[in-house]
Amino acid sequence: MAEVDGVGVPVDEPLLRCTDVNISFAQRGKAERFHAVRDASLEVGSADIVGLVGESGSGKSTLARAIVGLQRIDSGAIEFQGRPFGRTRTAEDRRGIQMIFQDPFGSLDPRMKIRSALAEIIRRHTPLRGKQIDARCAELMDMVQLPRSILSSRPAGMSGGQRQRVAIARALSINPRLLVADEPVAALDVSVQAGIVNLLSDLRRDVGLSILFISHDLSIVRTLCDSVNVIYRGDIVESRPCAELFDDPRSDYTRTLLSAIPRLNGPRTEGLAQGQSLGARRR
């Protein structure tokens, strides 16, 4: 009998599997649909960090939205924890996969203090109540390496890096197995990017979180990810372990992307632009 993990998924099976996913959109004034994602297949294993990279408009965010249930697919299959998603998703499905975005401000109510925002989600999706919720909010601040005093703040009074950490805490509040991170550091300064990259790596190590990390910046992907999927005009043109892809890219498009990265030949910790240390924290 195959060995299974804590939720009954065989350990040799991926946590997330996308198979031949197609997504298209109607175009105004045209009979032909725009094909945003074409026969895309990728996998994310338990406690893996997998990159999905491509230029703007390549289809990476559209595929990410489909994975979390925000976008319907035309054909293909998306499986999570060994089960295919149907047209509608169960509450368990929605809890299992959470998403963070480039602009965390859009997912935070500017009128609410952070404690209230977190408590609302915890109350809705978990059995915790009263002081248990307060303790969970404090624990979440510790997990994302923010001072607990942030719980009394509102989003407008926080830095961009702090808001992104709060968005991560919000996603973690209901104990997902997979975090889909859509360009989570693109709007941040390089020094702040390093802290968020470190945090995501720590969460994988400490709580076994799986992460699909979406970016146009291969230097950051090189620093963080175990494997990389390269998407071009909706097609995944290359899917390889990170070290193999950077050492020996096979597709012309991947080679073009790699040629645009400065200082690519440095060590992996130089993957962040200008050699920013990965020790940067809490910004």
PDB file of C-alpha atoms in Angstrom:
ATOM      1  CA  MET A   1       0.000   0.000   0.000  1.00  0.00           C
ATOM      2  CA  ALA A   2       1.307   3.437  -0.942  1.00  0.00           C
ATOM      3  CA  GLU A   3       2.439   5.714   1.881  1.00  0.00           C
ATOM      4  CA  VAL A   4       0.081   8.682   2.419  1.00  0.00           C
ATOM      5  CA  ASP A   5       0.463  12.075   4.031  1.00  0.00           C
ATOM      6  CA  GLY A   6      -1.699  13.651   6.749  1.00  0.00           C
ATOM      7  CA  VAL A   7      -4.710  14.130   4.461  1.00  0.00           C
ATOM      8  CA  GLY A   8      -4.524  10.765   2.742  1.00  0.00           C
ATOM      9  CA  VAL A   9      -2.659  11.844  -0.410  1.00  0.00           C
ATOM     10  CA  PRO A  10       0.034   9.388  -1.571  1.00  0.00           C
ATOM     11  CA  VAL A  11       3.402  10.956  -0.770  1.00  0.00           C
ATOM     12  CA  ASP A  12       4.653  10.318  -4.315  1.00  0.00           C
ATOM     13  CA  GLU A  13       1.687  12.208  -5.801  1.00  0.00           C
ATOM     14  CA  PRO A  14       1.776  15.995  -6.311  1.00  0.00           C
ATOM     15  CA  LEU A  15      -0.326  18.204  -4.081  1.00  0.00           C
ATOM     16  CA  LEU A  16      -1.482  20.172  -7.133  1.00  0.00           C
ATOM     17  CA  ARG A  17      -1.648  18.890 -10.690  1.00  0.00           C
ATOM     18  CA  CYS A  18      -2.791  20.898 -13.716  1.00  0.00           C
ATOM     19  CA  THR A  19      -3.217  18.853 -16.890  1.00  0.00           C
ATOM     20  CA  ASP A  20      -3.760  20.328 -20.372  1.00  0.00           C
ATOM     21  CA  VAL A  21      -5.570  23.395 -19.034  1.00  0.00           C
ATOM     22  CA  ASN A  22      -7.090  25.722 -21.634  1.00  0.00           C
ATOM     23  CA  ILE A  23      -8.583  29.145 -20.898  1.00  0.00           C
ATOM     24  CA  SER A  24      -9.980  31.557 -23.470  1.00  0.00           C
ATOM     25  CA  PHE A  25     -11.904  34.820 -23.515  1.00  0.00           C
ATOM     26  CA  ALA A  26     -14.377  36.378 -25.929  1.00  0.00           C
ATOM     27  CA  GLN A  27     -13.040  39.328 -27.909  1.00  0.00           C
ATOM     28  CA  ARG A  28     -15.263  42.288 -28.653  1.00  0.00           C
ATOM     29  CA  GLY A  29     -16.115  42.449 -32.328  1.00  0.00           C
ATOM     30  CA  LYS A  30     -14.356  39.175 -33.133  1.00  0.00           C
ATOM     31  CA  ALA A  31     -15.713  35.663 -33.589  1.00  0.00           C
ATOM     32  CA  GLU A  32     -12.424  34.074 -32.556  1.00  0.00           C
ATOM     33  CA  ARG A  33     -11.708  33.776 -28.840  1.00  0.00           C
ATOM     34  CA  PHE A  34      -8.431  34.901 -27.276  1.00  0.00           C
ATOM     35  CA  HIS A  35      -6.560  31.871 -25.926  1.00  0.00           C
ATOM     36  CA  ALA A  36      -4.853  33.009 -22.732  1.00  0.00           C
ATOM     37  CA  VAL A  37      -3.702  29.545 -21.601  1.00  0.00           C
ATOM     38  CA  ARG A  38      -3.050  26.639 -23.973  1.00  0.00           C
ATOM     39  CA  ASP A  39      -2.714  23.003 -22.826  1.00  0.00           C
ATOM     40  CA  ALA A  40      -0.826  24.056 -19.696  1.00  0.00           C
ATOM     41  CA  SER A  41       0.395  21.338 -17.350  1.00  0.00           C
ATOM     42  CA  LEU A  42       2.305  21.769 -14.103  1.00  0.00           C
ATOM     43  CA  GLU A  43       2.706  20.135 -10.702  1.00  0.00           C
ATOM     44  CA  VAL A  44       3.437  21.335  -7.173  1.00  0.00           C
ATOM     45  CA  GLY A  45       4.545  18.747  -4.647  1.00  0.00           C
ATOM     46  CA  SER A  46       4.099  18.801  -0.885  1.00  0.00           C
ATOM     47  CA  ALA A  47       6.353  21.470   0.683  1.00  0.00           C
ATOM     48  CA  ASP A  48       7.706  22.413  -2.749  1.00  0.00           C
ATOM     49  CA  ILE A  49       8.215  25.943  -4.046  1.00  0.00           C
ATOM     50  CA  VAL A  50       7.538  25.989  -7.782  1.00  0.00           C
ATOM     51  CA  GLY A  51       8.079  28.984 -10.036  1.00  0.00           C
ATOM     52  CA  LEU A  52       5.831  30.090 -12.895  1.00  0.00           C
ATOM     53  CA  VAL A  53       7.581  32.754 -14.936  1.00  0.00           C
ATOM     54  CA  GLY A  54       6.895  34.747 -18.063  1.00  0.00           C
ATOM     55  CA  GLU A  55       6.528  38.272 -19.319  1.00  0.00           C
ATOM     56  CA  SER A  56       3.419  40.381 -18.751  1.00  0.00           C
ATOM     57  CA  GLY A  57       0.446  38.970 -20.639  1.00  0.00           C
ATOM     58  CA  SER A  58       1.910  35.464 -20.888  1.00  0.00           C
ATOM     59  CA  GLY A  59      -1.025  33.842 -19.063  1.00  0.00           C
ATOM     60  CA  LYS A  60       0.596  33.144 -15.707  1.00  0.00           C
ATOM     61  CA  SER A  61      -1.882  35.144 -13.618  1.00  0.00           C
ATOM     62  CA  THR A  62      -4.832  33.724 -15.565  1.00  0.00           C
ATOM     63  CA  LEU A  63      -3.670  30.196 -14.785  1.00  0.00           C
ATOM     64  CA  ALA A  64      -3.139  31.167 -11.139  1.00  0.00           C
ATOM     65  CA  ARG A  65      -6.702  32.479 -10.890  1.00  0.00           C
ATOM     66  CA  ALA A  66      -7.989  29.209 -12.309  1.00  0.00           C
ATOM     67  CA  ILE A  67      -6.032  27.230  -9.730  1.00  0.00           C
ATOM     68  CA  VAL A  68      -7.673  29.113  -6.846  1.00  0.00           C
ATOM     69  CA  GLY A  69     -11.133  28.968  -8.451  1.00  0.00           C
ATOM     70  CA  LEU A  70     -11.430  32.579  -9.608  1.00  0.00           C
ATOM     71  CA  GLN A  71     -11.396  31.689 -13.314  1.00  0.00           C
ATOM     72  CA  ARG A  72     -13.199  28.912 -15.145  1.00  0.00           C
ATOM     73  CA  ILE A  73     -11.272  26.694 -17.523  1.00  0.00           C
ATOM     74  CA  ASP A  74     -12.455  25.623 -20.969  1.00  0.00           C
ATOM     75  CA  SER A  75     -10.911  22.160 -20.808  1.00  0.00           C
ATOM     76  CA  GLY A  76      -8.291  20.129 -19.018  1.00  0.00           C
ATOM     77  CA  ALA A  77      -8.163  19.315 -15.324  1.00  0.00           C
ATOM     78  CA  ILE A  78      -6.980  20.807 -12.047  1.00  0.00           C
ATOM     79  CA  GLU A  79      -6.496  18.296  -9.223  1.00  0.00           C
ATOM     80  CA  PHE A  80      -5.732  19.128  -5.600  1.00  0.00           C
ATOM     81  CA  GLN A  81      -4.884  16.551  -2.937  1.00  0.00           C
ATOM     82  CA  GLY A  82      -5.608  13.794  -5.433  1.00  0.00           C
ATOM     83  CA  ARG A  83      -9.116  15.005  -6.333  1.00  0.00           C
ATOM     84  CA  PRO A  84     -10.219  16.896  -9.459  1.00  0.00           C
ATOM     85  CA  PHE A  85     -11.955  20.221  -8.978  1.00  0.00           C
ATOM     86  CA  GLY A  86     -15.469  20.439 -10.349  1.00  0.00           C
ATOM     87  CA  ARG A  87     -17.379  23.490 -11.539  1.00  0.00           C
ATOM     88  CA  THR A  88     -17.948  24.520  -7.941  1.00  0.00           C
ATOM     89  CA  ARG A  89     -15.565  24.106  -5.035  1.00  0.00           C
ATOM     90  CA  THR A  90     -16.244  22.961  -1.513  1.00  0.00           C
ATOM     91  CA  ALA A  91     -15.331  25.022   1.540  1.00  0.00           C
ATOM     92  CA  GLU A  92     -12.506  22.544   2.159  1.00  0.00           C
ATOM     93  CA  ASP A  93     -11.185  23.143  -1.350  1.00  0.00           C
ATOM     94  CA  ARG A  94     -11.234  26.905  -0.859  1.00  0.00           C
ATOM     95  CA  ARG A  95      -9.445  26.651   2.488  1.00  0.00           C
ATOM     96  CA  GLY A  96      -6.775  24.383   1.047  1.00  0.00           C
ATOM     97  CA  ILE A  97      -5.525  26.913  -1.512  1.00  0.00           C
ATOM     98  CA  GLN A  98      -5.042  30.596  -0.707  1.00  0.00           C
ATOM     99  CA  MET A  99      -3.678  33.410  -2.866  1.00  0.00           C
ATOM    100  CA  ILE A 100      -1.729  36.621  -2.318  1.00  0.00           C
ATOM    101  CA  PHE A 101      -1.349  39.376  -4.891  1.00  0.00           C
ATOM    102  CA  GLN A 102       1.107  42.027  -6.022  1.00  0.00           C
ATOM    103  CA  ASP A 103      -0.894  44.757  -4.284  1.00  0.00           C
ATOM    104  CA  PRO A 104      -1.860  43.570  -0.782  1.00  0.00           C
ATOM    105  CA  PHE A 105      -3.761  46.799  -0.110  1.00  0.00           C
ATOM    106  CA  GLY A 106      -6.576  45.570  -2.338  1.00  0.00           C
ATOM    107  CA  SER A 107      -7.202  42.534  -0.116  1.00  0.00           C
ATOM    108  CA  LEU A 108      -7.232  44.511   3.151  1.00  0.00           C
ATOM    109  CA  ASP A 109     -10.129  46.668   4.351  1.00  0.00           C
ATOM    110  CA  PRO A 110      -8.582  50.106   4.978  1.00  0.00           C
ATOM    111  CA  ARG A 111     -11.151  50.803   7.712  1.00  0.00           C
ATOM    112  CA  MET A 112     -10.337  47.741   9.793  1.00  0.00           C
ATOM    113  CA  LYS A 113      -7.508  47.193  12.198  1.00  0.00           C
ATOM    114  CA  ILE A 114      -5.430  44.130  11.387  1.00  0.00           C
ATOM    115  CA  ARG A 115      -6.682  42.201  14.421  1.00  0.00           C
ATOM    116  CA  SER A 116     -10.294  42.688  13.295  1.00  0.00           C
ATOM    117  CA  ALA A 117      -9.509  41.716   9.700  1.00  0.00           C
ATOM    118  CA  LEU A 118      -7.817  38.492  10.769  1.00  0.00           C
ATOM    119  CA  ALA A 119     -10.433  37.687  13.409  1.00  0.00           C
ATOM    120  CA  GLU A 120     -13.228  37.980  10.859  1.00  0.00           C
ATOM    121  CA  ILE A 121     -11.673  35.306   8.643  1.00  0.00           C
ATOM    122  CA  ILE A 122     -10.729  33.023  11.534  1.00  0.00           C
ATOM    123  CA  ARG A 123     -14.249  33.235  12.969  1.00  0.00           C
ATOM    124  CA  ARG A 124     -15.817  32.447   9.583  1.00  0.00           C
ATOM    125  CA  HIS A 125     -13.621  29.481   8.665  1.00  0.00           C
ATOM    126  CA  THR A 126     -12.475  27.882  11.926  1.00  0.00           C
ATOM    127  CA  PRO A 127     -14.087  26.805  15.230  1.00  0.00           C
ATOM    128  CA  LEU A 128     -11.887  29.229  17.226  1.00  0.00           C
ATOM    129  CA  ARG A 129     -13.658  31.829  19.359  1.00  0.00           C
ATOM    130  CA  GLY A 130     -12.862  34.567  21.882  1.00  0.00           C
ATOM    131  CA  LYS A 131      -9.385  34.387  23.385  1.00  0.00           C
ATOM    132  CA  GLN A 132      -8.514  31.556  21.010  1.00  0.00           C
ATOM    133  CA  ILE A 133      -8.864  34.010  18.116  1.00  0.00           C
ATOM    134  CA  ASP A 134      -6.693  36.566  19.905  1.00  0.00           C
ATOM    135  CA  ALA A 135      -4.026  33.914  20.429  1.00  0.00           C
ATOM    136  CA  ARG A 136      -4.216  32.858  16.791  1.00  0.00           C
ATOM    137  CA  CYS A 137      -3.800  36.473  15.615  1.00  0.00           C
ATOM    138  CA  ALA A 138      -0.701  36.826  17.785  1.00  0.00           C
ATOM    139  CA  GLU A 139       0.649  33.528  16.457  1.00  0.00           C
ATOM    140  CA  LEU A 140       0.139  34.709  12.872  1.00  0.00           C
ATOM    141  CA  MET A 141       2.141  37.868  13.539  1.00  0.00           C
ATOM    142  CA  ASP A 142       4.963  35.697  14.850  1.00  0.00           C
ATOM    143  CA  MET A 143       4.758  33.470  11.768  1.00  0.00           C
ATOM    144  CA  VAL A 144       5.143  36.393   9.359  1.00  0.00           C
ATOM    145  CA  GLN A 145       7.803  38.024  11.538  1.00  0.00           C
ATOM    146  CA  LEU A 146       5.884  41.169  12.443  1.00  0.00           C
ATOM    147  CA  PRO A 147       5.591  42.737  15.902  1.00  0.00           C
ATOM    148  CA  ARG A 148       2.267  41.976  17.563  1.00  0.00           C
ATOM    149  CA  SER A 149       1.655  45.716  17.880  1.00  0.00           C
ATOM    150  CA  ILE A 150       0.799  45.664  14.145  1.00  0.00           C
ATOM    151  CA  LEU A 151      -2.524  44.086  15.135  1.00  0.00           C
ATOM    152  CA  SER A 152      -3.637  47.523  16.345  1.00  0.00           C
ATOM    153  CA  SER A 153      -2.689  49.217  13.061  1.00  0.00           C
ATOM    154  CA  ARG A 154      -4.675  49.914   9.897  1.00  0.00           C
ATOM    155  CA  PRO A 155      -3.266  49.181   6.415  1.00  0.00           C
ATOM    156  CA  ALA A 156      -2.748  52.840   5.507  1.00  0.00           C
ATOM    157  CA  GLY A 157      -0.293  53.283   8.378  1.00  0.00           C
ATOM    158  CA  MET A 158       1.925  50.383   7.300  1.00  0.00           C
ATOM    159  CA  SER A 159       4.744  49.995   4.788  1.00  0.00           C
ATOM    160  CA  GLY A 160       4.323  47.949   1.619  1.00  0.00           C
ATOM    161  CA  GLY A 161       6.388  45.119   3.039  1.00  0.00           C
ATOM    162  CA  GLN A 162       4.356  45.063   6.246  1.00  0.00           C
ATOM    163  CA  ARG A 163       1.108  44.977   4.275  1.00  0.00           C
ATOM    164  CA  GLN A 164       2.351  42.044   2.214  1.00  0.00           C
ATOM    165  CA  ARG A 165       3.283  40.180   5.409  1.00  0.00           C
ATOM    166  CA  VAL A 166      -0.211  40.848   6.766  1.00  0.00           C
ATOM    167  CA  ALA A 167      -1.678  39.532   3.498  1.00  0.00           C
ATOM    168  CA  ILE A 168       0.382  36.368   3.977  1.00  0.00           C
ATOM    169  CA  ALA A 169      -0.857  36.100   7.576  1.00  0.00           C
ATOM    170  CA  ARG A 170      -4.418  36.483   6.317  1.00  0.00           C
ATOM    171  CA  ALA A 171      -3.874  33.635   3.851  1.00  0.00           C
ATOM    172  CA  LEU A 172      -2.288  31.449   6.537  1.00  0.00           C
ATOM    173  CA  SER A 173      -5.081  32.076   9.044  1.00  0.00           C
ATOM    174  CA  ILE A 174      -7.116  29.098   7.796  1.00  0.00           C
ATOM    175  CA  ASN A 175      -4.170  26.713   7.447  1.00  0.00           C
ATOM    176  CA  PRO A 176      -3.920  26.229   3.670  1.00  0.00           C
ATOM    177  CA  ARG A 177      -1.643  23.584   2.190  1.00  0.00           C
ATOM    178  CA  LEU A 178      -0.857  25.636  -0.933  1.00  0.00           C
ATOM    179  CA  LEU A 179      -0.146  29.348  -1.283  1.00  0.00           C
ATOM    180  CA  VAL A 180      -0.404  30.860  -4.757  1.00  0.00           C
ATOM    181  CA  ALA A 181       1.776  33.979  -4.715  1.00  0.00           C
ATOM    182  CA  ASP A 182       1.100  36.176  -7.755  1.00  0.00           C
ATOM    183  CA  GLU A 183       3.983  38.650  -8.170  1.00  0.00           C
ATOM    184  CA  PRO A 184       4.108  39.204  -4.375  1.00  0.00           C
ATOM    185  CA  VAL A 185       7.329  41.254  -4.403  1.00  0.00           C
ATOM    186  CA  ALA A 186       7.091  43.061  -7.747  1.00  0.00           C
ATOM    187  CA  ALA A 187       5.917  46.348  -6.206  1.00  0.00           C
ATOM    188  CA  LEU A 188       8.449  46.318  -3.350  1.00  0.00           C
ATOM    189  CA  ASP A 189      11.933  47.777  -3.035  1.00  0.00           C
ATOM    190  CA  VAL A 190      14.780  45.307  -3.490  1.00  0.00           C
ATOM    191  CA  SER A 191      15.680  45.352   0.216  1.00  0.00           C
ATOM    192  CA  VAL A 192      12.076  44.550   1.129  1.00  0.00           C
ATOM    193  CA  GLN A 193      11.810  41.857  -1.546  1.00  0.00           C
ATOM    194  CA  ALA A 194      14.588  39.928   0.174  1.00  0.00           C
ATOM    195  CA  GLY A 195      12.673  39.809   3.437  1.00  0.00           C
ATOM    196  CA  ILE A 196       9.512  38.459   1.779  1.00  0.00           C
ATOM    197  CA  VAL A 197      11.516  35.838  -0.130  1.00  0.00           C
ATOM    198  CA  ASN A 198      13.115  34.759   3.144  1.00  0.00           C
ATOM    199  CA  LEU A 199       9.719  34.573   4.822  1.00  0.00           C
ATOM    200  CA  LEU A 200       8.255  32.315   2.132  1.00  0.00           C
ATOM    201  CA  SER A 201      11.257  30.020   2.395  1.00  0.00           C
ATOM    202  CA  ASP A 202      10.881  29.926   6.187  1.00  0.00           C
ATOM    203  CA  LEU A 203       7.184  29.030   5.918  1.00  0.00           C
ATOM    204  CA  ARG A 204       7.988  26.101   3.659  1.00  0.00           C
ATOM    205  CA  ARG A 205      10.572  24.890   6.175  1.00  0.00           C
ATOM    206  CA  ASP A 206       8.577  25.554   9.353  1.00  0.00           C
ATOM    207  CA  VAL A 207       5.004  24.569   8.436  1.00  0.00           C
ATOM    208  CA  GLY A 208       5.453  22.533   5.248  1.00  0.00           C
ATOM    209  CA  LEU A 209       3.685  25.115   3.083  1.00  0.00           C
ATOM    210  CA  SER A 210       3.694  24.479  -0.658  1.00  0.00           C
ATOM    211  CA  ILE A 211       4.026  27.588  -2.815  1.00  0.00           C
ATOM    212  CA  LEU A 212       3.371  28.390  -6.463  1.00  0.00           C
ATOM    213  CA  PHE A 213       5.470  31.524  -6.949  1.00  0.00           C
ATOM    214  CA  ILE A 214       4.497  33.589  -9.988  1.00  0.00           C
ATOM    215  CA  SER A 215       6.922  36.180 -11.273  1.00  0.00           C
ATOM    216  CA  HIS A 216       8.441  37.841 -14.300  1.00  0.00           C
ATOM    217  CA  ASP A 217      11.752  38.076 -12.394  1.00  0.00           C
ATOM    218  CA  LEU A 218      13.852  34.978 -12.912  1.00  0.00           C
ATOM    219  CA  SER A 219      16.569  36.209 -10.566  1.00  0.00           C
ATOM    220  CA  ILE A 220      14.201  35.943  -7.610  1.00  0.00           C
ATOM    221  CA  VAL A 221      12.830  32.617  -8.826  1.00  0.00           C
ATOM    222  CA  ARG A 222      16.383  31.300  -9.013  1.00  0.00           C
ATOM    223  CA  THR A 223      16.890  32.215  -5.353  1.00  0.00           C
ATOM    224  CA  LEU A 224      13.657  30.715  -4.025  1.00  0.00           C
ATOM    225  CA  CYS A 225      12.276  27.905  -6.156  1.00  0.00           C
ATOM    226  CA  ASP A 226      12.946  24.188  -6.478  1.00  0.00           C
ATOM    227  CA  SER A 227      11.650  23.990 -10.041  1.00  0.00           C
ATOM    228  CA  VAL A 228      10.480  26.414 -12.718  1.00  0.00           C
ATOM    229  CA  ASN A 229       7.758  26.482 -15.364  1.00  0.00           C
ATOM    230  CA  VAL A 230       8.264  28.998 -18.178  1.00  0.00           C
ATOM    231  CA  ILE A 231       5.089  30.229 -19.884  1.00  0.00           C
ATOM    232  CA  TYR A 232       4.996  32.062 -23.226  1.00  0.00           C
ATOM    233  CA  ARG A 233       1.763  33.209 -24.876  1.00  0.00           C
ATOM    234  CA  GLY A 234      -0.199  30.745 -22.775  1.00  0.00           C
ATOM    235  CA  ASP A 235       2.053  27.749 -23.473  1.00  0.00           C
ATOM    236  CA  ILE A 236       4.357  26.257 -20.842  1.00  0.00           C
ATOM    237  CA  VAL A 237       7.469  25.918 -22.994  1.00  0.00           C
ATOM    238  CA  GLU A 238       9.824  24.534 -20.351  1.00  0.00           C
ATOM    239  CA  SER A 239       9.411  22.831 -16.975  1.00  0.00           C
ATOM    240  CA  ARG A 240      12.618  21.838 -15.197  1.00  0.00           C
ATOM    241  CA  PRO A 241      14.351  21.706 -11.824  1.00  0.00           C
ATOM    242  CA  CYS A 242      15.671  25.185 -11.114  1.00  0.00           C
ATOM    243  CA  ALA A 243      19.392  24.423 -11.335  1.00  0.00           C
ATOM    244  CA  GLU A 244      18.985  22.518 -14.608  1.00  0.00           C
ATOM    245  CA  LEU A 245      16.961  25.262 -16.258  1.00  0.00           C
ATOM    246  CA  PHE A 246      19.428  27.985 -15.347  1.00  0.00           C
ATOM    247  CA  ASP A 247      22.455  25.906 -16.313  1.00  0.00           C
ATOM    248  CA  ASP A 248      21.077  24.539 -19.580  1.00  0.00           C
ATOM    249  CA  PRO A 249      17.889  26.229 -20.861  1.00  0.00           C
ATOM    250  CA  ARG A 250      16.266  24.353 -23.725  1.00  0.00           C
ATOM    251  CA  SER A 251      13.730  26.766 -25.204  1.00  0.00           C
ATOM    252  CA  ASP A 252      14.624  29.893 -27.147  1.00  0.00           C
ATOM    253  CA  TYR A 253      12.216  31.915 -25.020  1.00  0.00           C
ATOM    254  CA  THR A 254      13.843  30.753 -21.771  1.00  0.00           C
ATOM    255  CA  ARG A 255      17.243  31.698 -23.129  1.00  0.00           C
ATOM    256  CA  THR A 256      15.890  35.152 -23.987  1.00  0.00           C
ATOM    257  CA  LEU A 257      14.561  35.604 -20.462  1.00  0.00           C
ATOM    258  CA  LEU A 258      17.825  34.470 -18.915  1.00  0.00           C
ATOM    259  CA  SER A 259      19.879  36.795 -21.088  1.00  0.00           C
ATOM    260  CA  ALA A 260      18.049  39.769 -19.578  1.00  0.00           C
ATOM    261  CA  ILE A 261      19.066  38.957 -15.991  1.00  0.00           C
ATOM    262  CA  PRO A 262      22.068  40.939 -14.730  1.00  0.00           C
ATOM    263  CA  ARG A 263      24.819  39.130 -12.799  1.00  0.00           C
ATOM    264  CA  LEU A 264      23.295  35.735 -13.509  1.00  0.00           C
ATOM    265  CA  ASN A 265      26.582  33.911 -12.982  1.00  0.00           C
ATOM    266  CA  GLY A 266      26.810  34.830  -9.290  1.00  0.00           C
ATOM    267  CA  PRO A 267      25.756  32.512  -6.459  1.00  0.00           C
ATOM    268  CA  ARG A 268      22.072  31.909  -5.850  1.00  0.00           C
ATOM    269  CA  THR A 269      22.005  34.428  -3.018  1.00  0.00           C
ATOM    270  CA  GLU A 270      22.899  37.096  -5.593  1.00  0.00           C
ATOM    271  CA  GLY A 271      19.694  36.301  -7.446  1.00  0.00           C
ATOM    272  CA  LEU A 272      18.066  39.360  -5.954  1.00  0.00           C
ATOM    273  CA  ALA A 273      19.131  42.385  -7.916  1.00  0.00           C
ATOM    274  CA  GLN A 274      22.419  44.017  -6.962  1.00  0.00           C
ATOM    275  CA  GLY A 275      23.414  41.212  -4.593  1.00  0.00           C
ATOM    276  CA  GLN A 276      20.864  42.082  -1.879  1.00  0.00           C
ATOM    277  CA  SER A 277      21.398  39.935   1.198  1.00  0.00           C
ATOM    278  CA  LEU A 278      18.724  37.382   1.952  1.00  0.00           C
ATOM    279  CA  GLY A 279      19.130  38.238   5.607  1.00  0.00           C
ATOM    280  CA  ALA A 280      16.954  41.342   5.278  1.00  0.00           C
ATOM    281  CA  ARG A 281      13.956  41.032   7.591  1.00  0.00           C
ATOM    282  CA  ARG A 282      10.724  42.657   8.726  1.00  0.00           C
ATOM    283  CA  ARG A 283      10.536  45.525   6.245  1.00  0.00           C
TER     284      ARG A 283
END
